[in-house]
XYZ file of N, CA and C in Angstrom:
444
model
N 0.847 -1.170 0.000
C 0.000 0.000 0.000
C 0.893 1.234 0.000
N 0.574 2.155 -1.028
C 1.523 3.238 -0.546
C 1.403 4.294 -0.025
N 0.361 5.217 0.367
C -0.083 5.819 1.398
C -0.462 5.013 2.944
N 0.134 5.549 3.843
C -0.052 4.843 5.173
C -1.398 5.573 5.504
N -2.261 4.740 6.023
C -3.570 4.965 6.676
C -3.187 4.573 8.088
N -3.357 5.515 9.141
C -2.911 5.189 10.804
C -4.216 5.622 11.281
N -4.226 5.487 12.511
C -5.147 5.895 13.444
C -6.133 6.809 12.970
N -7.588 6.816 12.976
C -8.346 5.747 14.284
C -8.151 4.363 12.827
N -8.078 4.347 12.050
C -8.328 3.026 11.086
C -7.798 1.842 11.308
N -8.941 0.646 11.287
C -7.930 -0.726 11.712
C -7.164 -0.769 10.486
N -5.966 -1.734 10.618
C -4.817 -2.133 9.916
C -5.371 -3.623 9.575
N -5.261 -4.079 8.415
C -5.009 -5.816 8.441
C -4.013 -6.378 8.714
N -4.314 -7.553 9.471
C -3.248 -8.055 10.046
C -3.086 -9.551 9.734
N -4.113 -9.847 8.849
C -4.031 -10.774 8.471
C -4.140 -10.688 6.839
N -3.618 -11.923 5.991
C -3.327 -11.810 4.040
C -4.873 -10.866 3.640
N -5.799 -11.806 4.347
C -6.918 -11.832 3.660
C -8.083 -12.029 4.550
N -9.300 -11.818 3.644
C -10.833 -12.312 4.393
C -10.606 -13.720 4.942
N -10.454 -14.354 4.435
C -10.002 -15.801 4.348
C -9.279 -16.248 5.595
N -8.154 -15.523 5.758
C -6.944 -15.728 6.651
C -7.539 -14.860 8.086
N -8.222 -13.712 7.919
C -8.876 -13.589 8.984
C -9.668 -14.400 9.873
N -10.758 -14.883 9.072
C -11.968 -15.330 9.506
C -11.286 -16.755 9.902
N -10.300 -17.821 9.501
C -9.961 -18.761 10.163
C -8.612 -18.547 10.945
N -7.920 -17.556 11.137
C -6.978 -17.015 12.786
C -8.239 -17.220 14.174
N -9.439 -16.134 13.601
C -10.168 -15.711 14.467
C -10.746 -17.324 15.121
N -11.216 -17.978 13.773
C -11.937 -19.100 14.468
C -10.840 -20.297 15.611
N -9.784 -20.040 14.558
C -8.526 -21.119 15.883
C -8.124 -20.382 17.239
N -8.172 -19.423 17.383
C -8.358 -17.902 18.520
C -9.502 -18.720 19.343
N -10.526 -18.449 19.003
C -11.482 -18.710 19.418
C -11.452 -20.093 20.155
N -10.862 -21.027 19.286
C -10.967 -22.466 19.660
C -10.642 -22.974 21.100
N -8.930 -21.943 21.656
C -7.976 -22.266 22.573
C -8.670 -22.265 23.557
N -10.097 -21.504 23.500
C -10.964 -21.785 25.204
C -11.572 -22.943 25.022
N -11.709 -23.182 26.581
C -13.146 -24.173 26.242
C -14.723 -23.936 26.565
N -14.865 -22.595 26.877
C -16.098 -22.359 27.090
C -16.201 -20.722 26.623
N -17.317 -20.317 26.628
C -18.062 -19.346 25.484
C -17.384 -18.097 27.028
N -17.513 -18.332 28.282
C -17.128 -17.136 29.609
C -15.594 -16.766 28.846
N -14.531 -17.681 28.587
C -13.131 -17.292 28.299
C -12.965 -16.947 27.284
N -13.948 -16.875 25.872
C -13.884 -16.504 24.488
C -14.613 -15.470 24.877
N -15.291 -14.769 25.559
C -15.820 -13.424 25.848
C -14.979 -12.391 26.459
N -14.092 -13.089 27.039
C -13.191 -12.124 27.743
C -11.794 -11.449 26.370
N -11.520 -13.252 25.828
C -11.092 -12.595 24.934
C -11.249 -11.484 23.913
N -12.877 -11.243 23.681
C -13.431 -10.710 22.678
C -13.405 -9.605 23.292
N -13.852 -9.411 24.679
C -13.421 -7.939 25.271
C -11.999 -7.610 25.037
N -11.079 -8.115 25.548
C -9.420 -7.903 24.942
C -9.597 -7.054 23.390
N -10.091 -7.879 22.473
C -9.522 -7.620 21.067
C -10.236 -6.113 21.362
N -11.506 -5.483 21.694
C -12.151 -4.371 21.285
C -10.893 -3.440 22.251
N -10.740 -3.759 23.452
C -9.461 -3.000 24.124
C -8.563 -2.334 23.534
N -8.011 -3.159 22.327
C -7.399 -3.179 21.113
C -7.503 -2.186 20.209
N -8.769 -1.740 19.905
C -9.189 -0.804 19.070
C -8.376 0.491 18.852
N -8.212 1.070 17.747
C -7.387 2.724 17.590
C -8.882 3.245 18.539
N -7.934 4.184 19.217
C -9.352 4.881 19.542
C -9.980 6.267 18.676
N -11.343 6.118 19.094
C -12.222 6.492 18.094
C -12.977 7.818 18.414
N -12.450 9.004 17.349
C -12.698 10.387 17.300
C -14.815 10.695 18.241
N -14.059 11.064 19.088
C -15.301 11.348 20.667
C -16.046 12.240 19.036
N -15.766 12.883 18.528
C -16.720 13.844 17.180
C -17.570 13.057 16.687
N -16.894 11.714 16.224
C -17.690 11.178 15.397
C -18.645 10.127 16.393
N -18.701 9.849 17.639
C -19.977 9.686 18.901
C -21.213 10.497 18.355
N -21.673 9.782 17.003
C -22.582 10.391 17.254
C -23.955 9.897 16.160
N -25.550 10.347 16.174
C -26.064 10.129 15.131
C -25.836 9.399 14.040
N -24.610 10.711 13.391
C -24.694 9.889 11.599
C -23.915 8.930 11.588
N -22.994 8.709 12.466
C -22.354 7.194 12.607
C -23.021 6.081 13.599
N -23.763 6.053 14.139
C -24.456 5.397 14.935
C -24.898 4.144 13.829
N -24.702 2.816 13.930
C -25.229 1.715 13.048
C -26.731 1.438 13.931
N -27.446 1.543 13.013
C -28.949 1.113 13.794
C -29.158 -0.323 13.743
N -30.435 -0.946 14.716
C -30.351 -2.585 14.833
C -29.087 -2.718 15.932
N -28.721 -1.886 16.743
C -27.829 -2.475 17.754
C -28.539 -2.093 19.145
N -28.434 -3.186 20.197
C -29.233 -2.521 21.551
C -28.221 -1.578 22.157
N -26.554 -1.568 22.114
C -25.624 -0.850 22.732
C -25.200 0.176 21.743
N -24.658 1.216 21.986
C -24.280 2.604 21.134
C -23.025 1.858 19.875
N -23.370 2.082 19.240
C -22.084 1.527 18.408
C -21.937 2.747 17.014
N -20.696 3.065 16.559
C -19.906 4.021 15.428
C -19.474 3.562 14.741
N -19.228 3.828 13.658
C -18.744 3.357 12.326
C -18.339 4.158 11.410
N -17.057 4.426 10.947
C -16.812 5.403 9.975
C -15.758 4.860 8.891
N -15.889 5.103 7.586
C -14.728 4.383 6.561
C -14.151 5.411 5.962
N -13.494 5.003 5.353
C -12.167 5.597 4.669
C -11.676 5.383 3.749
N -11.870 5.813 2.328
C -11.194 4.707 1.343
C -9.770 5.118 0.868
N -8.866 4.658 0.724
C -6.937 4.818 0.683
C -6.480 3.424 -0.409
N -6.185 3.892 -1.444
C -5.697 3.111 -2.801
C -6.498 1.874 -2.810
N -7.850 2.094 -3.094
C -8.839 1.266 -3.353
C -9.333 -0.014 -2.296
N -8.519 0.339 -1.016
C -9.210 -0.427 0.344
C -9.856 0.769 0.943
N -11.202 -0.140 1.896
C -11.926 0.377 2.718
C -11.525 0.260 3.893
N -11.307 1.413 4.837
C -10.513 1.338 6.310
C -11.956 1.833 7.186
N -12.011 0.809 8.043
C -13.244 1.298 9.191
C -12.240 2.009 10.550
N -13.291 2.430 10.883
C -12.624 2.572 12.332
C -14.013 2.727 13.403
N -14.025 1.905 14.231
C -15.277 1.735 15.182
C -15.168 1.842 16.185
N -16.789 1.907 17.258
C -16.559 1.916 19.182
C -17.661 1.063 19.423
N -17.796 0.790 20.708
C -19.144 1.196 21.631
C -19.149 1.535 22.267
N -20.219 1.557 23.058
C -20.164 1.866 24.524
C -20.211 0.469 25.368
N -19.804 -0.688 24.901
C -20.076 -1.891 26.054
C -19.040 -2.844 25.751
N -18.366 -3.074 26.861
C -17.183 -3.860 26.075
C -17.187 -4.938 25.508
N -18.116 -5.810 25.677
C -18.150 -7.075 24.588
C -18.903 -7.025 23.199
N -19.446 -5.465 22.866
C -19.591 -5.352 21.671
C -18.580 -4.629 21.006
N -17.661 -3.539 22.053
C -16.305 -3.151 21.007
C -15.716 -4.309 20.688
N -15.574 -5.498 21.691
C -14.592 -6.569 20.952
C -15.491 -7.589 19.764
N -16.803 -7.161 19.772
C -17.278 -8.110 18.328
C -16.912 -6.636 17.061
N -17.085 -5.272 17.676
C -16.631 -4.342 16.653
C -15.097 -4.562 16.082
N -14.691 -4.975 16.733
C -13.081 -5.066 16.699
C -12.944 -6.578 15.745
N -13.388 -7.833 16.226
C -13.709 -8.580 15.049
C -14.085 -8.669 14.139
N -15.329 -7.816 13.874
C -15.869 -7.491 12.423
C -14.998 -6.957 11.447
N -14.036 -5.676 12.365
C -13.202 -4.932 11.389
C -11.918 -5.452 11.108
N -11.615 -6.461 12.011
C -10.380 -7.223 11.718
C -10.854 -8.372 10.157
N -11.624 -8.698 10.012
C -12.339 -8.995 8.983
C -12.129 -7.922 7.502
N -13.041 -6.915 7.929
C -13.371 -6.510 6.398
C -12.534 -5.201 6.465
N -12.214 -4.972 7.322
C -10.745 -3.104 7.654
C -9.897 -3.570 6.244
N -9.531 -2.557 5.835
C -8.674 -2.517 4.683
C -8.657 -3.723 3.440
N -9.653 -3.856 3.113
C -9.988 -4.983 1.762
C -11.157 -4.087 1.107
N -10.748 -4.534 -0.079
C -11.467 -3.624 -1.276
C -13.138 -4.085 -1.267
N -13.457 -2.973 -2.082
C -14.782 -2.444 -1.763
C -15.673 -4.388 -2.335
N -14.930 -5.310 -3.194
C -15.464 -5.859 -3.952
C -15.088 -7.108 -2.962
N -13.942 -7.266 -2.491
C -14.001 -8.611 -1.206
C -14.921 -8.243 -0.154
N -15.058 -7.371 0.573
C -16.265 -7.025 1.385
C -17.289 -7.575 1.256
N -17.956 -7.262 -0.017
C -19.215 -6.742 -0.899
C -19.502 -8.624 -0.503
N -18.324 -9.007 -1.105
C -18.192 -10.791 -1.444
C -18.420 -11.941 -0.128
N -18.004 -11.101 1.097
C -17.965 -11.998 2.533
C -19.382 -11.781 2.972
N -19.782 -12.540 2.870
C -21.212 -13.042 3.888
C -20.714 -13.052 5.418
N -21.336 -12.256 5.647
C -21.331 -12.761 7.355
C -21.757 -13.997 8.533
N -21.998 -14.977 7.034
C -22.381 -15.942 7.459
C -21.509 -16.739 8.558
N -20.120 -16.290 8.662
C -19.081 -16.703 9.389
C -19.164 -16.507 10.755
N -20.115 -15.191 11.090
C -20.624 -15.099 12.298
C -21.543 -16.283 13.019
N -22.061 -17.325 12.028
C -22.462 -18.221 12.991
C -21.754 -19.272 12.843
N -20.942 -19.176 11.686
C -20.096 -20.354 11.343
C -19.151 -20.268 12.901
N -18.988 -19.258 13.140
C -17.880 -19.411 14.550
C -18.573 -19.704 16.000
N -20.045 -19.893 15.912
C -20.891 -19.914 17.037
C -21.009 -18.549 17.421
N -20.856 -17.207 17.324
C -20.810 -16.264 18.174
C -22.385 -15.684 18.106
N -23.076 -15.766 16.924
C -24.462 -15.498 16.883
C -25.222 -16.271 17.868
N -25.273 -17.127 18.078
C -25.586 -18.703 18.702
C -25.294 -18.183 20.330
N -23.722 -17.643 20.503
C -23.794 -17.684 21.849
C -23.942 -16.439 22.938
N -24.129 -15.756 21.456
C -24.662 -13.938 22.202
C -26.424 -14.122 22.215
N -26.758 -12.944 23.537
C -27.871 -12.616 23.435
C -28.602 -12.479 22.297
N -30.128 -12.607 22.276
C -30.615 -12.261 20.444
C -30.268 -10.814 20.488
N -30.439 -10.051 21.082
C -30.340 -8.417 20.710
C -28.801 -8.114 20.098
N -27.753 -8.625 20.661
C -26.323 -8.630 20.274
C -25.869 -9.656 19.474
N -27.024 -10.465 19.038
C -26.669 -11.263 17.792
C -26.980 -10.544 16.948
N -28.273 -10.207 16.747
C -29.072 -9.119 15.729
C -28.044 -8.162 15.497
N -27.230 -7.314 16.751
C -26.916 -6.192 16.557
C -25.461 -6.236 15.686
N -24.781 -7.738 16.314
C -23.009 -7.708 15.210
C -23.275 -8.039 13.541
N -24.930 -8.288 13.799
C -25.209 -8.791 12.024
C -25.570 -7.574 11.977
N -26.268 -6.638 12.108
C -26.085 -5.125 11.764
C -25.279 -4.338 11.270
N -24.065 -4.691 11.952
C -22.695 -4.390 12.655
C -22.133 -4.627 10.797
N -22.037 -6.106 10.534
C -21.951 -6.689 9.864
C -22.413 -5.812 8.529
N -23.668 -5.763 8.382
C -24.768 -5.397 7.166
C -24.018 -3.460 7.209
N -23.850 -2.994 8.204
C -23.584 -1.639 8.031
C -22.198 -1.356 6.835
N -21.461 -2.541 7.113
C -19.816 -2.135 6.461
C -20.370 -2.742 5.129
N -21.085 -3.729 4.953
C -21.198 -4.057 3.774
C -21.792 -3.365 2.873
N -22.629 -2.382 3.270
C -23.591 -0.991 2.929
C -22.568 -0.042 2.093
N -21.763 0.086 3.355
C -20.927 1.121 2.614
C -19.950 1.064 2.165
N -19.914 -0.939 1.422
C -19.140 -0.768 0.529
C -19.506 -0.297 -0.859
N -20.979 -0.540 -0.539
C -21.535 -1.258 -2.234
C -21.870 0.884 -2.070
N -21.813 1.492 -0.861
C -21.879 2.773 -1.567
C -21.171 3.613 -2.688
């Protein structure tokens, strides 16, 4: 890439959609119960660049979530860079998964990932319905603004 995109924007840290979504799922695996993969998931949102208190607000607000959640992109030599919050820590760390996912991949791999991986990993399954509903939101919001 030859412009650096830094802060608040996640970075990929992994090749690909691909290479994301199965790190995350072997991540996931090393617990053995859904209490120690939550804590982790709080960790990863910990993680997060932190996120411009300006943009707290309305027009970034993703609707379909029960907790406050932001969303803002960025596009830099034809990748899309998110940068996200909440207000609750086990939904910054599903915000923080989502964007470790689709953060910096072009508008057309995005467009291409189903979020179907969200239950492929159990996490729909083992969140509340309101915070299942809300990371497929979460989900449906970035994919929105790719195809914008």
């Amino acid at each position: 890439m030859s412009g650096a995109v830094s802060a608040p924007w996640v970075q990929p840290v992994d090749g690909s959609v691909e290479e994301a979504i199965a790190a995350i799922s072997d991540e996931l695996a090393m617990f053995d119960d859904w209490m120690d993969r939550y804590e982790y998931i709080i960790e990863m949102g910990r993680g997060l660049p932190a996120f411009p208190t300006e943009w707290q607000n309305d027009a970034h607000r993703v609707p379909g979530c029960q907790s406050q959640v932001w969303l803002e992109a960025h596009e830099s030599d034809g990748a899309l860079f998110f940068a996200g919050a909440s207000d609750a820590a086990i939904v910054s760390g599903l915000v923080a998964l989502l964007l470790r996912v689709y953060s910096g991949r072009s508008k057309q791999e995005i467009e291409a990932t189903d979020p179907k991986f969200l239950h492929e990993l159990g996490l729909v399954k083992a969140l509340s319905t309101n915070r299942g509903n809300g990371v497929e939101a979460m989900a449906q919001a970035i994919r929105a603004r790719a195809r914008a």
